[in-house]
């Protein structure tokens, strides 16, 4: 079982809470996914507003652990301040650290990410960095104190799956003892299964479930995909070959030709 | 004095962040705060004196991915 800063999770699916058609659908989707961790965020609220309070009540009623994010932060200062606000608000040292560097792809600013990760780790945070599959950046993040790495599969919300399987496989080989989570870009359960077949410890997704025609059923489908991929990884898949190999033995075949 | 809370201007009596938040309807709410871009913990709000023109951020839990 993989350990995320000392927390062992049975479910290897981490689910986002955004973009669902209604709070009721969100609640049912989380239940159907089996997720034990959901990502949450923080946004401005007015004195008259109550949206944040009712959302928090809903999350608490589900009995899941929360992983707050710094979504939308484009600078180290913004991300660090947001992390502090999140730690107090959600009463957890966990932080999904996002420092966005490019508006179209939402690609992480890996330089700012490493800097923010160092500042937060030294301040007692347990950082889940949203990063790329770049091995050198990953090394820097580990040096900065990260004990989990979360490379993207594809740009956030793109549903493109694993854009760089080679890079993700290299990362798994390079960091055999660091829990790795594919975060972002997954669209269908087979993408999640593919990540798990590479030996990843978990996947984190949101939009693929929230914006499915039936989010609850898609949450269940992703849970099955994750489970299938993990089981396949543990069962040690065969290596691909260039040529065909008959699965049915040729020896003993009846001689029926001319 | 004038303060800006989530970019909206408010006229409040001179005093602490805690007092301003109470006045503006945030009493007892699950929120986190920053003043002029610096995080201010809940415990520090009663001793954080505001100045004219201060920019306050008030955030609450929200859906996230």
Short mmCIF file of C-alpha atoms in Angstrom, two decimals, chain A residues 15-19 26 39-53 55-56 69 71 77 81 84-86 88-90 96 98 204 206, chain B residues 5-8 24-45 55-65:
data_model
loop_
_atom_site.label_atom_id
_atom_site.label_comp_id
_atom_site.label_asym_id
_atom_site.label_seq_id
_atom_site.Cartn_x
_atom_site.Cartn_y
_atom_site.Cartn_z
CA UNK A 15 -11.03 13.08 -7.00
CA UNK A 16 -11.61 16.78 -7.58
CA UNK A 17 -14.80 18.45 -6.40
CA UNK A 18 -15.23 21.12 -9.09
CA UNK A 19 -17.58 21.48 -12.07
CA UNK A 26 -20.77 15.54 -6.42
CA UNK A 39 -9.23 18.13 -3.70
CA UNK A 40 -10.67 21.44 -2.58
CA UNK A 41 -9.79 25.09 -3.04
CA UNK A 42 -10.48 28.50 -1.59
CA UNK A 43 -12.01 31.54 -3.16
CA UNK A 44 -13.21 34.96 -2.12
CA UNK A 45 -16.49 35.13 -0.27
CA UNK A 46 -18.59 38.17 0.65
CA UNK A 47 -20.11 38.85 4.03
CA UNK A 48 -23.52 37.84 2.67
CA UNK A 49 -22.33 34.75 0.78
CA UNK A 50 -22.77 31.28 2.18
CA UNK A 51 -21.57 29.07 -0.70
CA UNK A 52 -18.27 28.25 0.95
CA UNK A 53 -19.85 27.29 4.24
CA UNK A 55 -19.73 23.35 0.47
CA UNK A 56 -17.59 22.74 3.53
CA UNK A 69 -4.89 23.24 -3.85
CA UNK A 71 -5.07 26.52 -8.21
CA UNK A 77 4.19 34.56 -3.20
CA UNK A 81 0.11 32.77 0.95
CA UNK A 84 -1.08 29.22 4.52
CA UNK A 85 -4.72 30.20 4.19
CA UNK A 86 -5.61 26.66 3.14
CA UNK A 88 -5.70 27.14 8.53
CA UNK A 89 -9.02 26.79 6.75
CA UNK A 90 -8.87 23.03 6.20
CA UNK A 96 -1.50 20.38 -3.73
CA UNK A 98 0.22 24.56 -8.28
CA UNK A 204 -5.92 12.46 -9.53
CA UNK A 206 -11.71 15.94 -11.76
CA UNK B 5 -12.22 43.84 1.14
CA UNK B 6 -11.93 41.52 -1.86
CA UNK B 7 -11.55 44.69 -3.95
CA UNK B 8 -14.78 46.28 -2.65
CA UNK B 24 -18.93 43.29 7.61
CA UNK B 25 -20.82 40.08 8.40
CA UNK B 26 -18.03 37.52 8.71
CA UNK B 27 -18.43 36.82 12.43
CA UNK B 28 -18.16 33.11 13.24
CA UNK B 29 -17.56 32.16 9.62
CA UNK B 30 -15.09 29.60 8.31
CA UNK B 31 -12.74 31.94 6.47
CA UNK B 32 -9.05 32.67 6.03
CA UNK B 33 -7.61 36.15 5.72
CA UNK B 34 -4.72 38.12 4.32
CA UNK B 35 -3.90 41.82 4.64
CA UNK B 36 -1.92 43.50 1.85
CA UNK B 37 -0.94 40.09 0.50
CA UNK B 38 0.27 38.67 3.82
CA UNK B 39 -1.52 35.81 5.55
CA UNK B 40 -3.09 36.75 8.89
CA UNK B 41 -3.99 33.76 11.05
CA UNK B 42 -7.34 33.73 12.83
CA UNK B 43 -5.61 34.02 16.19
CA UNK B 44 -3.80 37.16 15.04
CA UNK B 45 -6.88 39.00 13.75
CA UNK B 55 -6.39 45.59 1.16
CA UNK B 56 -8.01 42.59 2.83
CA UNK B 57 -8.59 39.20 1.25
CA UNK B 58 -11.25 36.92 2.72
CA UNK B 59 -11.55 33.40 1.33
CA UNK B 60 -13.75 30.43 2.13
CA UNK B 61 -13.74 26.73 1.16
CA UNK B 62 -14.61 26.17 -2.47
CA UNK B 63 -14.76 23.36 -5.01
CA UNK B 64 -11.36 22.55 -6.52
CA UNK B 65 -9.58 20.12 -8.79
#
